[in-house]
mmCIF file of C-alpha atoms in Angstrom:
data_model
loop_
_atom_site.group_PDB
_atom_site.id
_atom_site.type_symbol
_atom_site.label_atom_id
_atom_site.label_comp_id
_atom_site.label_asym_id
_atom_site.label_seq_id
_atom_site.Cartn_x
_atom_site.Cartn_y
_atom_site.Cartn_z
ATOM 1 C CA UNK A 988 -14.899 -4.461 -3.958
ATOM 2 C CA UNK A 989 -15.082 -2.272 -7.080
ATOM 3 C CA UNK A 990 -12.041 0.304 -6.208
ATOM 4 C CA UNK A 991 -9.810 -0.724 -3.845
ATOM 5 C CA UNK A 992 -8.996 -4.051 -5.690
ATOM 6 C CA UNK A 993 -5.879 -3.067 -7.431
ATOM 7 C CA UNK A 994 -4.108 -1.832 -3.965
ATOM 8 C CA UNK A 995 -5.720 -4.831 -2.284
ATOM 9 C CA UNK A 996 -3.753 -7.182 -4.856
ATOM 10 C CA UNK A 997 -0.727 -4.960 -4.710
ATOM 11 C CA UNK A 998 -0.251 -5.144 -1.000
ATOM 12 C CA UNK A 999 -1.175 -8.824 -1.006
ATOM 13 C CA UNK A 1000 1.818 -9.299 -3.488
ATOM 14 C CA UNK A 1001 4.319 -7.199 -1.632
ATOM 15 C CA UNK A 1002 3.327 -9.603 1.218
ATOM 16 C CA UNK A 1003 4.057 -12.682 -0.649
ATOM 17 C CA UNK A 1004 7.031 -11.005 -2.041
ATOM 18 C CA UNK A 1005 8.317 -10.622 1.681
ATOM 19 C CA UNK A 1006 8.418 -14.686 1.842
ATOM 20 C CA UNK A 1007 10.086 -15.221 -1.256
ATOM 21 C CA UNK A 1008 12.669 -12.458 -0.813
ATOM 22 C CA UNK A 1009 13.084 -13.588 2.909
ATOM 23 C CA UNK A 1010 13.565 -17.241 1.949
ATOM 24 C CA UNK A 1011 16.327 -16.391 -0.915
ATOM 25 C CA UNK A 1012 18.405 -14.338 1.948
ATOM 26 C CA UNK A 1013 18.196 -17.406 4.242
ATOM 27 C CA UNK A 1014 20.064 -19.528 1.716
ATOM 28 C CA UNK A 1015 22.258 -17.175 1.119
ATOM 29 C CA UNK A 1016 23.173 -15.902 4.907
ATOM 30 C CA UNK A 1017 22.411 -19.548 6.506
ATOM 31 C CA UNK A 1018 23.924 -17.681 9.858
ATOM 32 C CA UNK A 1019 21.303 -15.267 9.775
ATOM 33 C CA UNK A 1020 18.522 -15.370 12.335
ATOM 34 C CA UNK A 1021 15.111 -14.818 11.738
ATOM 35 C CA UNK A 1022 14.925 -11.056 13.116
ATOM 36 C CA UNK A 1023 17.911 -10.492 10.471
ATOM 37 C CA UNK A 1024 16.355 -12.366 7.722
ATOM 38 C CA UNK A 1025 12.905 -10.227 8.398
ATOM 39 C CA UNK A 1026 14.385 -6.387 8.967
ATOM 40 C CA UNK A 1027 16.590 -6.960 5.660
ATOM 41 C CA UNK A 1028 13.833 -8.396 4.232
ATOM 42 C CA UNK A 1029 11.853 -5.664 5.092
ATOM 43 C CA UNK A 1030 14.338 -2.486 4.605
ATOM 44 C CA UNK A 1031 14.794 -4.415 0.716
ATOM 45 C CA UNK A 1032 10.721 -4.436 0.342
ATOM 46 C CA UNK A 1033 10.214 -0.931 1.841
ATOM 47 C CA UNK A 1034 12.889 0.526 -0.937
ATOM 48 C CA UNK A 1035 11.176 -1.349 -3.834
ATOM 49 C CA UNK A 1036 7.795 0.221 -2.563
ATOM 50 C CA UNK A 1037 9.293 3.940 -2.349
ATOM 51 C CA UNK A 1038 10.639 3.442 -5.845
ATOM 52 C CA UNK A 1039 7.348 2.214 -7.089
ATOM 53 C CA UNK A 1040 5.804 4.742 -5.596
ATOM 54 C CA UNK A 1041 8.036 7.681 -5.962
ATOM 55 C CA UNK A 1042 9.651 7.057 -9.841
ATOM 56 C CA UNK A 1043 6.071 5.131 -11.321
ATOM 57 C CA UNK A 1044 2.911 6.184 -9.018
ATOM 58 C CA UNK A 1045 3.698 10.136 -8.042
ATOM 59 C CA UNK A 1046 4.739 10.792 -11.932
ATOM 60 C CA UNK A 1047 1.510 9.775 -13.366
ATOM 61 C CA UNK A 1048 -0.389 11.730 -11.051
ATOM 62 C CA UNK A 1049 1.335 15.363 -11.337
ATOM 63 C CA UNK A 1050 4.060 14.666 -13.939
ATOM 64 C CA UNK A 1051 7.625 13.750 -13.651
ATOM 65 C CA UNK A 1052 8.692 17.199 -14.609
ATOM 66 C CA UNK A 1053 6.994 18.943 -11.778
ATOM 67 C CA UNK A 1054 8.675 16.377 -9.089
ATOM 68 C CA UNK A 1055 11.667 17.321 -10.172
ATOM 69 C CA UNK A 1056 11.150 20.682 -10.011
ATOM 70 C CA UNK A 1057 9.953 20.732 -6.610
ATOM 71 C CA UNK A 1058 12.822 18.166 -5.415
ATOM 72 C CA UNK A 1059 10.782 15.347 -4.965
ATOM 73 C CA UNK A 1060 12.495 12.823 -7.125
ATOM 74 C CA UNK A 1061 16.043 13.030 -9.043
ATOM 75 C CA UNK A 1062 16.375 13.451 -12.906
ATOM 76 C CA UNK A 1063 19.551 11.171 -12.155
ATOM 77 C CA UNK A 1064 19.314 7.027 -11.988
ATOM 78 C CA UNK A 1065 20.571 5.749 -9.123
ATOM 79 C CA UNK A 1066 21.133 6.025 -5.495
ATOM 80 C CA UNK A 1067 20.524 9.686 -4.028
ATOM 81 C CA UNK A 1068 21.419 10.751 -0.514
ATOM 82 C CA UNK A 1069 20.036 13.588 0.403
ATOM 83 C CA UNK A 1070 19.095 12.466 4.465
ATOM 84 C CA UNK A 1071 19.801 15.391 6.952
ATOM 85 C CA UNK A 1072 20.567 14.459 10.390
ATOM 86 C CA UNK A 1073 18.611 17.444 11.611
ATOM 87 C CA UNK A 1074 15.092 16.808 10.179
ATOM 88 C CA UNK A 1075 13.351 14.796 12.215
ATOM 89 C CA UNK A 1076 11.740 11.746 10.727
ATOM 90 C CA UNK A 1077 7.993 11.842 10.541
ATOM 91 C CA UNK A 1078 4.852 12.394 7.997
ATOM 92 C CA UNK A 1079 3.265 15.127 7.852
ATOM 93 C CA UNK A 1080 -0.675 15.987 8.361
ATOM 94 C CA UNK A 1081 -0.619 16.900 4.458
ATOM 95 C CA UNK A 1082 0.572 13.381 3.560
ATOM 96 C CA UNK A 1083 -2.312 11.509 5.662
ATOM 97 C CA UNK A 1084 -4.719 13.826 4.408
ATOM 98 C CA UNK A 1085 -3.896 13.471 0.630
ATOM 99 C CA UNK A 1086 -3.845 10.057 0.774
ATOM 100 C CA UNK A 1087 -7.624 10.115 2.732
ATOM 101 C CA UNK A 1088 -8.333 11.896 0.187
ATOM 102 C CA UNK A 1089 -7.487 9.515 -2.760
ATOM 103 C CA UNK A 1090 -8.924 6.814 -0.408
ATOM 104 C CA UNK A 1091 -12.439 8.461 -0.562
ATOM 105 C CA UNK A 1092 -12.463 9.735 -4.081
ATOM 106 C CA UNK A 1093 -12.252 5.930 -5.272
ATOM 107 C CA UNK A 1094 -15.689 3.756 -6.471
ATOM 108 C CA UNK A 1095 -15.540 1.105 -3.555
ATOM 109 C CA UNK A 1096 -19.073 -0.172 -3.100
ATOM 110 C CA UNK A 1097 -19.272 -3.795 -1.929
ATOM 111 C CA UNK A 1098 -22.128 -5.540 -3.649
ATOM 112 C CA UNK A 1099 -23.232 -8.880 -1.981
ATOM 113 C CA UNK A 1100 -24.807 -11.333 -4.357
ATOM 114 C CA UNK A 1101 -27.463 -14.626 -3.567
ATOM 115 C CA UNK A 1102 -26.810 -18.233 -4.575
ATOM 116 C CA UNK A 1103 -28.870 -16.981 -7.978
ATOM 117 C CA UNK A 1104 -26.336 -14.151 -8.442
ATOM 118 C CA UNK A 1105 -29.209 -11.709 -7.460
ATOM 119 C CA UNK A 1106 -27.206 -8.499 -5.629
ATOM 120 C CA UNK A 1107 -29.136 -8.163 -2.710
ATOM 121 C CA UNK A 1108 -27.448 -5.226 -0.354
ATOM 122 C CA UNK A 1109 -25.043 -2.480 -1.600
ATOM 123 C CA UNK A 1110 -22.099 -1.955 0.595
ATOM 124 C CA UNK A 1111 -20.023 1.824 0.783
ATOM 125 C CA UNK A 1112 -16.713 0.075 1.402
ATOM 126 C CA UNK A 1113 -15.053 3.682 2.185
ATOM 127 C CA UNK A 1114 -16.895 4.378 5.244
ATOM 128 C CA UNK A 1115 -16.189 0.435 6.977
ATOM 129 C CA UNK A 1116 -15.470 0.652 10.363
ATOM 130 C CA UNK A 1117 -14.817 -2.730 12.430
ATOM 131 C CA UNK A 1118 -18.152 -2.312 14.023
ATOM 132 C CA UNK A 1119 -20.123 -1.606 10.383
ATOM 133 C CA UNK A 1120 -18.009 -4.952 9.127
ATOM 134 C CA UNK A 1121 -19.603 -6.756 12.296
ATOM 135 C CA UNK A 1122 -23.239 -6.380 11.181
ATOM 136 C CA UNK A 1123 -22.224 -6.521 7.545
ATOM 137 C CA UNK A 1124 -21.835 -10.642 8.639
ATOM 138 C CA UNK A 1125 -24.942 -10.597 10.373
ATOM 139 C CA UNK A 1126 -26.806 -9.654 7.955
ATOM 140 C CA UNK A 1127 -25.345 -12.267 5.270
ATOM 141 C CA UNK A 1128 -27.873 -15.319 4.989
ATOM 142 C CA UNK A 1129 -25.925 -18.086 5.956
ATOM 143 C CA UNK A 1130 -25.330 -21.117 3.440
#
């Protein structure tokens, strides 16, 4: 898969992250339980992804200045509280779109390859569905 790669990898390290952050809290808390060990796990993951994402990602794509300016990120390091009791807590239909949006703008053809490295069917890796990924494996010749 040509495009999605890099947030393939990405994901698959915040995964393994999870284990290694999840097995340093059990030495440290040996009382802990495994639902404890997993939510703070998960809470400690979740803020490294938002900063990633927020402070790293978000500035490359429209500039650092311009989140700032429209409150999206702080110009000050460090912890920022600005939760309000009142909002309610969801996404909204922008955020799902803009990120379809990136999603199909990517290159993400699947190219299938022979035993002689000969490709021999072109995949749109955008468009999979679980029932276009069913006869995707039909249609690979068997070893």
């Amino acid at each position: 898969p040509n495009g999605v790669m890099g947030s393939n990898i990405f994901h698959i390290w915040f995964y393994r992250l999870h284990n290694v952050v999840a097995a340093n809290l059990e030495k440290i808390n040996p009382c802990w339980d495994d639902n404890k060990i997993f939510y703070t796990t998960r809470e400690i993951l979740i803020a490294g992804y938002l900063q990633i994402y927020y402070y790293q990602f978000l500035p490359l794509l429209f500039g650092m200045e311009r989140l700032i300016k429209d409150g999206v990120i702080s110009k000050h390091k460090g912890y920022r509280d600005v939760y309000d009791e009142k909002i309610i807590p969801q996404m909204s239909d922008e955020y799902s779109y803009v990120l379809r949006w990136f999603h199909i703008a990517q290159e993400a053809t699947l190219e299938l390859y022979d035993e002689n490295y000969k490709c021999f069917k072109t995949f749109p890796m955008v468009n999979l569905t679980p029932e276009q990924h069913t006869s995707l494996k039909m249609t690979m010749k068997p070893r």
